[in-house]
CSV table of N, CA and C in Angstrom, one decimal:
chain,number,residue,atom,x,y,z
G,234,MET,N,56.0,104.6,138.3
G,234,MET,CA,55.5,103.4,137.7
G,234,MET,C,54.7,102.6,138.7
G,235,SER,N,53.6,102.1,138.3
G,235,SER,CA,52.8,101.3,139.2
G,235,SER,C,52.6,99.9,138.7
G,236,ILE,N,52.7,98.9,139.5
G,236,ILE,CA,52.5,97.6,139.2
G,236,ILE,C,51.1,97.2,139.5
G,237,PRO,N,50.3,96.6,138.6
G,237,PRO,CA,48.9,96.3,138.9
G,237,PRO,C,48.8,95.4,140.1
G,238,GLY,N,47.9,95.8,141.0
G,238,GLY,CA,47.7,95.0,142.2
G,238,GLY,C,48.6,95.3,143.3
G,239,HIS,N,49.6,96.1,143.1
G,239,HIS,CA,50.5,96.5,144.2
G,239,HIS,C,50.1,97.7,144.9
G,240,GLY,N,49.2,98.5,144.3
G,240,GLY,CA,48.6,99.7,144.9
G,240,GLY,C,49.5,100.9,145.1
G,241,GLU,N,50.8,100.8,145.2
G,241,GLU,CA,51.7,101.9,145.4
G,241,GLU,C,52.5,102.1,144.2
G,242,ASP,N,53.1,103.3,144.1
G,242,ASP,CA,54.1,103.5,143.0
G,242,ASP,C,55.3,102.7,143.4
G,243,ASP,N,55.9,102.1,142.3
G,243,ASP,CA,57.0,101.2,142.5
G,243,ASP,C,58.2,101.9,142.1
G,244,PRO,N,59.0,102.5,143.0
G,244,PRO,CA,60.3,103.1,142.6
G,244,PRO,C,61.2,102.1,142.0
G,245,VAL,N,61.8,102.5,140.9
G,245,VAL,CA,62.7,101.7,140.1
G,245,VAL,C,64.1,102.3,140.2
G,246,VAL,N,65.1,101.6,140.6
G,246,VAL,CA,66.5,102.0,140.6
G,246,VAL,C,67.3,101.1,139.8
G,247,VAL,N,68.0,101.5,138.8
G,247,VAL,CA,68.8,100.7,138.0
G,247,VAL,C,70.3,100.9,138.3
G,248,VAL,N,71.0,99.8,138.6
G,248,VAL,CA,72.4,99.9,138.8
G,248,VAL,C,73.1,98.9,137.9
G,249,ASP,N,74.4,99.1,137.7
G,249,ASP,CA,75.2,98.2,136.9
G,249,ASP,C,75.7,97.0,137.8
G,250,ALA,N,75.5,95.8,137.3
G,250,ALA,CA,76.0,94.6,137.9
G,250,ALA,C,77.0,94.0,137.1
G,251,TRP,N,77.5,92.8,137.5
G,251,TRP,CA,78.6,92.2,136.7
G,251,TRP,C,78.3,92.0,135.3
G,252,ASP,N,77.1,91.5,135.0
G,252,ASP,CA,76.8,91.1,133.6
G,252,ASP,C,75.6,91.9,133.0
G,253,GLY,N,75.4,93.1,133.5
G,253,GLY,CA,74.3,93.9,133.0
G,253,GLY,C,73.6,94.6,134.1
G,254,PRO,N,72.6,95.5,133.8
G,254,PRO,CA,71.9,96.2,134.8
G,254,PRO,C,71.0,95.3,135.6
G,255,VAL,N,70.9,95.7,136.9
G,255,VAL,CA,70.0,95.1,137.8
G,255,VAL,C,69.1,96.3,138.3
G,256,THR,N,67.8,96.0,138.3
G,256,THR,CA,66.8,96.9,138.8
G,256,THR,C,66.3,96.6,140.2
G,257,PHE,N,66.3,97.5,141.0
G,257,PHE,CA,65.8,97.3,142.4
G,257,PHE,C,64.3,97.7,142.3
G,258,ARG,N,63.4,96.7,142.5
G,258,ARG,CA,62.0,96.9,142.6
G,258,ARG,C,61.5,96.8,144.0
G,259,THR,N,60.4,97.4,144.3
G,259,THR,CA,59.8,97.3,145.6
G,259,THR,C,58.8,96.2,145.6
G,260,SER,N,59.0,95.2,146.5
G,260,SER,CA,58.0,94.1,146.6
G,260,SER,C,56.7,94.5,147.3
G,261,SER,N,55.7,93.6,147.3
G,261,SER,CA,54.4,93.9,147.8
G,261,SER,C,54.5,94.2,149.3
G,262,ILE,N,55.6,93.7,150.0
G,262,ILE,CA,55.8,94.0,151.4
G,262,ILE,C,56.9,95.1,151.6
G,263,ASN,N,57.1,95.9,150.6
G,263,ASN,CA,58.0,97.0,150.7
G,263,ASN,C,59.4,96.7,151.0
G,264,ARG,N,59.9,95.6,150.3
G,264,ARG,CA,61.3,95.2,150.4
G,264,ARG,C,61.9,95.3,149.1
G,265,PRO,N,63.2,95.7,149.0
G,265,PRO,CA,63.8,95.8,147.7
G,265,PRO,C,64.1,94.4,147.1
G,266,LEU,N,63.8,94.2,145.8
G,266,LEU,CA,64.1,93.0,145.1
G,266,LEU,C,65.1,93.4,144.0
G,267,ALA,N,66.2,92.6,143.9
G,267,ALA,CA,67.2,92.8,142.8
G,267,ALA,C,66.8,92.0,141.6
G,268,VAL,N,66.4,92.6,140.5
G,268,VAL,CA,65.9,91.9,139.3
G,268,VAL,C,66.8,92.3,138.2
G,269,PRO,N,67.4,91.2,137.6
G,269,PRO,CA,68.3,91.5,136.4
G,269,PRO,C,67.5,91.8,135.2
G,270,GLU,N,68.2,92.5,134.3
G,270,GLU,CA,67.6,92.8,133.0
G,270,GLU,C,67.5,91.5,132.1
G,271,ARG,N,68.5,90.7,132.3
G,271,ARG,CA,68.6,89.4,131.6
G,271,ARG,C,69.2,88.4,132.4
G,272,LEU,N,69.0,87.1,132.0
G,272,LEU,CA,69.5,86.0,132.8
G,272,LEU,C,70.8,85.5,132.2
G,273,TRP,N,71.5,84.7,132.9
G,273,TRP,CA,72.9,84.2,132.6
G,273,TRP,C,72.9,82.7,133.0
G,274,ARG,N,74.0,82.1,132.6
G,274,ARG,CA,74.3,80.7,133.0
G,274,ARG,C,75.3,80.7,134.2
G,275,VAL,N,75.1,79.9,135.2
G,275,VAL,CA,75.9,79.7,136.3
G,275,VAL,C,76.9,78.6,136.0
G,276,GLU,N,78.1,78.6,136.6
G,276,GLU,CA,79.0,77.5,136.4
G,276,GLU,C,78.3,76.2,136.6
G,277,PRO,N,78.4,75.3,135.6
G,277,PRO,CA,77.6,74.0,135.7
G,277,PRO,C,77.8,73.2,137.0
G,278,THR,N,79.0,73.2,137.6
G,278,THR,CA,79.1,72.4,138.8
G,278,THR,C,78.4,73.1,140.0
G,279,ALA,N,78.0,74.3,139.9
G,279,ALA,CA,77.3,75.0,140.9
G,279,ALA,C,75.8,74.9,140.8
G,280,THR,N,75.3,74.4,139.7
G,280,THR,CA,73.8,74.4,139.5
G,280,THR,C,73.1,73.2,140.0
G,281,THR,N,73.8,72.1,140.3
G,281,THR,CA,73.2,70.9,140.8
G,281,THR,C,73.8,70.3,142.0
G,282,GLY,N,74.7,71.1,142.7
G,282,GLY,CA,75.4,70.6,143.9
G,282,GLY,C,74.6,70.9,145.1
G,283,VAL,N,75.2,70.7,146.2
G,283,VAL,CA,74.6,70.9,147.5
G,283,VAL,C,75.2,72.3,148.0
G,284,VAL,N,74.3,73.2,148.4
G,284,VAL,CA,74.7,74.5,148.9
G,284,VAL,C,74.1,74.8,150.3
G,285,ALA,N,74.8,75.6,151.0
G,285,ALA,CA,74.4,76.2,152.3
G,285,ALA,C,74.2,77.7,152.0
G,286,LEU,N,73.0,78.2,152.1
G,286,LEU,CA,72.8,79.6,151.8
G,286,LEU,C,73.4,80.4,153.0
G,287,PRO,N,73.9,81.6,152.7
G,287,PRO,CA,74.4,82.5,153.7
G,287,PRO,C,73.2,82.9,154.6
G,288,SER,N,73.5,83.3,155.9
G,288,SER,CA,72.5,83.6,156.8
G,288,SER,C,71.6,84.8,156.5
G,289,HIS,N,72.1,85.7,155.6
G,289,HIS,CA,71.2,86.8,155.2
G,289,HIS,C,70.1,86.4,154.2
G,290,LEU,N,70.3,85.1,153.7
G,290,LEU,CA,69.3,84.6,152.8
G,290,LEU,C,68.4,83.6,153.5
G,291,PHE,N,69.0,82.7,154.3
G,291,PHE,CA,68.2,81.6,155.0
G,291,PHE,C,68.8,81.5,156.4
G,292,TRP,N,68.0,82.0,157.4
G,292,TRP,CA,68.5,82.2,158.7
G,292,TRP,C,68.1,81.1,159.7
G,293,SER,N,67.3,80.1,159.2
G,293,SER,CA,66.8,79.1,160.1
G,293,SER,C,66.5,77.8,159.3
G,294,PRO,N,67.0,76.7,159.7
G,294,PRO,CA,68.0,76.5,160.7
G,294,PRO,C,69.4,76.8,160.2
G,295,ALA,N,70.3,77.2,161.1
G,295,ALA,CA,71.6,77.6,160.7
G,295,ALA,C,72.3,76.3,160.1
G,296,GLY,N,73.0,76.5,159.0
G,296,GLY,CA,73.8,75.5,158.4
G,296,GLY,C,73.0,74.5,157.5
G,297,ALA,N,71.7,74.8,157.3
G,297,ALA,CA,70.9,74.0,156.4
G,297,ALA,C,71.5,73.9,155.0
G,298,ARG,N,71.4,72.7,154.5
G,298,ARG,CA,72.0,72.4,153.2
G,298,ARG,C,70.9,72.1,152.2
G,299,PHE,N,71.1,72.5,150.9
G,299,PHE,CA,70.1,72.3,149.9
G,299,PHE,C,70.7,71.6,148.7
G,300,ASP,N,70.0,70.5,148.3
G,300,ASP,CA,70.5,69.8,147.1
G,300,ASP,C,69.8,70.3,145.9
G,301,LEU,N,70.6,71.1,145.1
G,301,LEU,CA,70.0,71.7,143.9
G,301,LEU,C,69.7,70.8,142.8
G,302,SER,N,70.1,69.5,142.9
G,302,SER,CA,69.8,68.5,141.8
G,302,SER,C,68.3,68.2,142.0
G,303,ASP,N,67.7,68.4,143.1
G,303,ASP,CA,66.3,68.2,143.4
G,303,ASP,C,65.5,69.4,142.9
G,304,ARG,N,64.6,69.2,142.0
G,304,ARG,CA,63.9,70.4,141.4
G,304,ARG,C,63.1,71.2,142.4
G,305,ARG,N,62.4,70.5,143.4
G,305,ARG,CA,61.6,71.2,144.4
G,305,ARG,C,62.5,72.0,145.3
G,306,THR,N,63.6,71.4,145.7
G,306,THR,CA,64.6,72.1,146.5
G,306,THR,C,65.2,73.3,145.8
G,307,ARG,N,65.5,73.1,144.5
G,307,ARG,CA,66.1,74.2,143.7
G,307,ARG,C,65.1,75.3,143.6
G,308,ARG,N,63.8,75.0,143.4
G,308,ARG,CA,62.8,76.1,143.4
G,308,ARG,C,62.7,76.9,144.7
G,309,LEU,N,62.8,76.2,145.8
G,309,LEU,CA,62.8,76.8,147.1
G,309,LEU,C,64.0,77.8,147.2
G,310,VAL,N,65.2,77.3,146.8
G,310,VAL,CA,66.4,78.1,146.9
G,310,VAL,C,66.3,79.3,145.9
G,311,TYR,N,65.8,79.1,144.7
G,311,TYR,CA,65.6,80.2,143.8
G,311,TYR,C,64.7,81.2,144.3
G,312,SER,N,63.5,80.8,144.8
G,312,SER,CA,62.5,81.7,145.4
G,312,SER,C,63.1,82.5,146.5
G,313,THR,N,63.9,81.9,147.4
G,313,THR,CA,64.5,82.5,148.5
G,313,THR,C,65.5,83.6,148.0
G,314,VAL,N,66.3,83.2,147.1
G,314,VAL,CA,67.4,84.1,146.6
G,314,VAL,C,66.7,85.2,145.8
G,315,MET,N,65.7,85.0,145.0
G,315,MET,CA,65.1,86.0,144.2
G,315,MET,C,64.3,87.0,145.1
G,316,LEU,N,63.8,86.6,146.2
G,316,LEU,CA,63.1,87.5,147.1
G,316,LEU,C,64.0,88.2,148.1
G,317,GLU,N,65.0,87.5,148.5
G,317,GLU,CA,65.9,88.0,149.6
G,317,GLU,C,67.3,88.5,149.2
G,318,GLY,N,67.7,88.0,148.0
G,318,GLY,CA,69.1,88.2,147.6
G,318,GLY,C,69.5,89.5,147.1
G,319,ARG,N,70.8,89.7,147.3
G,319,ARG,CA,71.5,90.9,146.7
G,319,ARG,C,71.9,90.5,145.3
G,320,PRO,N,72.3,91.4,144.5
G,320,PRO,CA,72.6,91.1,143.1
G,320,PRO,C,73.7,90.0,143.0
G,321,GLU,N,74.7,90.0,143.9
G,321,GLU,CA,75.7,89.0,143.9
G,321,GLU,C,75.2,87.6,144.2
G,322,ASP,N,74.1,87.6,145.1
G,322,ASP,CA,73.5,86.3,145.4
G,322,ASP,C,72.8,85.7,144.2
G,323,VAL,N,72.0,86.6,143.6
G,323,VAL,CA,71.3,86.2,142.4
G,323,VAL,C,72.2,85.6,141.3
G,324,ALA,N,73.3,86.4,141.1
G,324,ALA,CA,74.3,85.9,140.1
G,324,ALA,C,75.0,84.6,140.5
G,325,GLU,N,75.1,84.3,141.8
G,325,GLU,CA,75.8,83.1,142.2
G,325,GLU,C,74.8,81.9,142.2
G,326,TYR,N,73.6,82.0,142.5
G,326,TYR,CA,72.7,80.9,142.7
G,326,TYR,C,71.7,80.6,141.6
G,327,VAL,N,71.2,81.7,140.9
G,327,VAL,CA,70.1,81.5,139.9
G,327,VAL,C,70.7,81.3,138.5
G,328,ASP,N,70.5,80.2,137.9
G,328,ASP,CA,70.9,79.8,136.6
G,328,ASP,C,69.8,80.1,135.6
G,329,GLY,N,70.0,80.9,134.6
G,329,GLY,CA,69.0,81.2,133.6
G,329,GLY,C,68.3,80.0,132.9
G,330,GLU,N,69.1,79.1,132.5
G,330,GLU,CA,68.5,77.9,131.8
G,330,GLU,C,67.6,77.1,132.8
G,331,LEU,N,68.1,76.8,134.0
G,331,LEU,CA,67.3,76.1,134.9
G,331,LEU,C,66.0,76.8,135.4
G,332,LEU,N,66.2,78.1,135.5
G,332,LEU,CA,65.0,79.0,135.9
G,332,LEU,C,64.0,78.9,134.7
G,333,ASP,N,64.5,79.0,133.5
G,333,ASP,CA,63.6,78.9,132.3
G,333,ASP,C,62.9,77.6,132.3
G,334,GLU,N,63.6,76.5,132.6
G,334,GLU,CA,63.0,75.2,132.5
G,334,GLU,C,61.8,75.0,133.6
G,335,MET,N,62.0,75.7,134.7
G,335,MET,CA,61.0,75.6,135.8
G,335,MET,C,59.9,76.6,135.7
G,336,TRP,N,60.1,77.7,134.9
G,336,TRP,CA,59.3,78.9,135.0
G,336,TRP,C,57.8,78.6,134.8
G,337,ASP,N,57.4,77.9,133.8
G,337,ASP,CA,56.0,77.7,133.5
G,337,ASP,C,55.3,76.6,134.3
G,338,ASP,N,56.2,75.8,135.0
G,338,ASP,CA,55.6,74.6,135.7
G,338,ASP,C,55.5,74.9,137.2
G,339,GLU,N,55.9,76.0,137.6
G,339,GLU,CA,55.9,76.3,139.1
G,339,GLU,C,55.0,77.5,139.4
G,340,LEU,N,54.5,77.5,140.6
G,340,LEU,CA,53.8,78.7,141.1
G,340,LEU,C,54.7,79.6,141.8
G,341,TRP,N,55.1,80.7,141.3
G,341,TRP,CA,56.1,81.6,141.9
G,341,TRP,C,55.3,82.6,142.7
G,342,PRO,N,56.0,83.1,143.8
G,342,PRO,CA,55.4,84.3,144.5
G,342,PRO,C,55.1,85.4,143.5
G,343,ARG,N,54.0,86.1,143.7
G,343,ARG,CA,53.6,87.1,142.8
G,343,ARG,C,54.7,88.1,142.4
G,344,ASP,N,55.4,88.6,143.4
G,344,ASP,CA,56.5,89.6,143.0
G,344,ASP,C,57.5,89.0,142.1
G,345,ILE,N,57.9,87.7,142.2
G,345,ILE,CA,58.8,87.1,141.3
G,345,ILE,C,58.2,87.0,139.9
G,346,GLY,N,57.0,86.6,139.8
G,346,GLY,CA,56.3,86.5,138.5
G,346,GLY,C,56.2,87.8,137.9
G,347,ASP,N,55.8,88.8,138.6
G,347,ASP,CA,55.6,90.2,138.0
G,347,ASP,C,56.9,90.8,137.5
G,348,PHE,N,57.9,90.7,138.4
G,348,PHE,CA,59.2,91.4,138.1
G,348,PHE,C,60.2,90.6,137.3
G,349,TRP,N,60.2,89.3,137.4
G,349,TRP,CA,61.2,88.5,136.7
G,349,TRP,C,60.7,88.0,135.3
G,350,ARG,N,59.5,88.1,135.0
G,350,ARG,CA,58.9,87.6,133.7
G,350,ARG,C,59.7,88.2,132.5
G,351,PRO,N,59.9,89.5,132.5
G,351,PRO,CA,60.6,90.1,131.3
G,351,PRO,C,62.0,89.5,131.1
G,352,ALA,N,62.7,89.2,132.2
G,352,ALA,CA,64.1,88.6,132.0
G,352,ALA,C,64.0,87.2,131.5
G,353,VAL,N,63.0,86.5,132.0
G,353,VAL,CA,62.8,85.1,131.5
G,353,VAL,C,62.4,85.1,130.0
G,354,ASN,N,61.5,86.0,129.7
G,354,ASN,CA,61.1,86.1,128.2
G,354,ASN,C,62.2,86.5,127.3
G,355,ALA,N,63.1,87.4,127.8
G,355,ALA,CA,64.2,87.9,127.0
G,355,ALA,C,65.2,86.7,126.9
G,356,TYR,N,65.4,85.9,127.9
G,356,TYR,CA,66.3,84.7,127.8
G,356,TYR,C,65.7,83.7,126.8
G,357,ARG,N,64.4,83.5,126.8
G,357,ARG,CA,63.8,82.6,125.8
G,357,ARG,C,64.0,83.1,124.4
G,358,GLU,N,63.8,84.4,124.2
G,358,GLU,CA,64.0,84.9,122.9
G,358,GLU,C,65.4,84.8,122.4
G,359,ALA,N,66.4,85.1,123.3
G,359,ALA,CA,67.8,85.0,122.9
G,359,ALA,C,68.1,83.5,122.6
G,360,SER,N,67.6,82.6,123.4
G,360,SER,CA,67.9,81.2,123.2
G,360,SER,C,67.3,80.7,121.9
G,361,ALA,N,66.2,81.2,121.5
G,361,ALA,CA,65.5,80.7,120.3
G,361,ALA,C,66.3,81.2,119.1
G,362,GLN,N,67.0,82.4,119.2
G,362,GLN,CA,67.8,82.9,118.1
G,362,GLN,C,69.1,82.3,118.0
G,363,SER,N,69.6,81.6,119.0
G,363,SER,CA,70.9,81.0,118.9
G,363,SER,C,70.9,79.6,118.2
């Protein structure tokens, strides 16, 4: 499978995660990205609190804290987790509803836009039917 503009074949590996399959896609810089098939809701108290990301996600400065109630900060955290995170990181930090609310208004890195768009669209379709 080839992603337009990425130039190389994009190997796709699907694994089962907590709430459905996660596909590992290859980013434009040849790093694996964990992309869920669909989005979910995160515990409400975890979606707008202050978090310190683990060092494998955000290594500088150590102990930096992020206020997820601030939309710009939340977008930074989501981008970081979506580009650097393992499936369990994505499940812990990325809330489907909040991602959907920000999706059209933000400029996402190309790999996020290319690979996450189907999950966001599926979330929107499911939300419209509920």
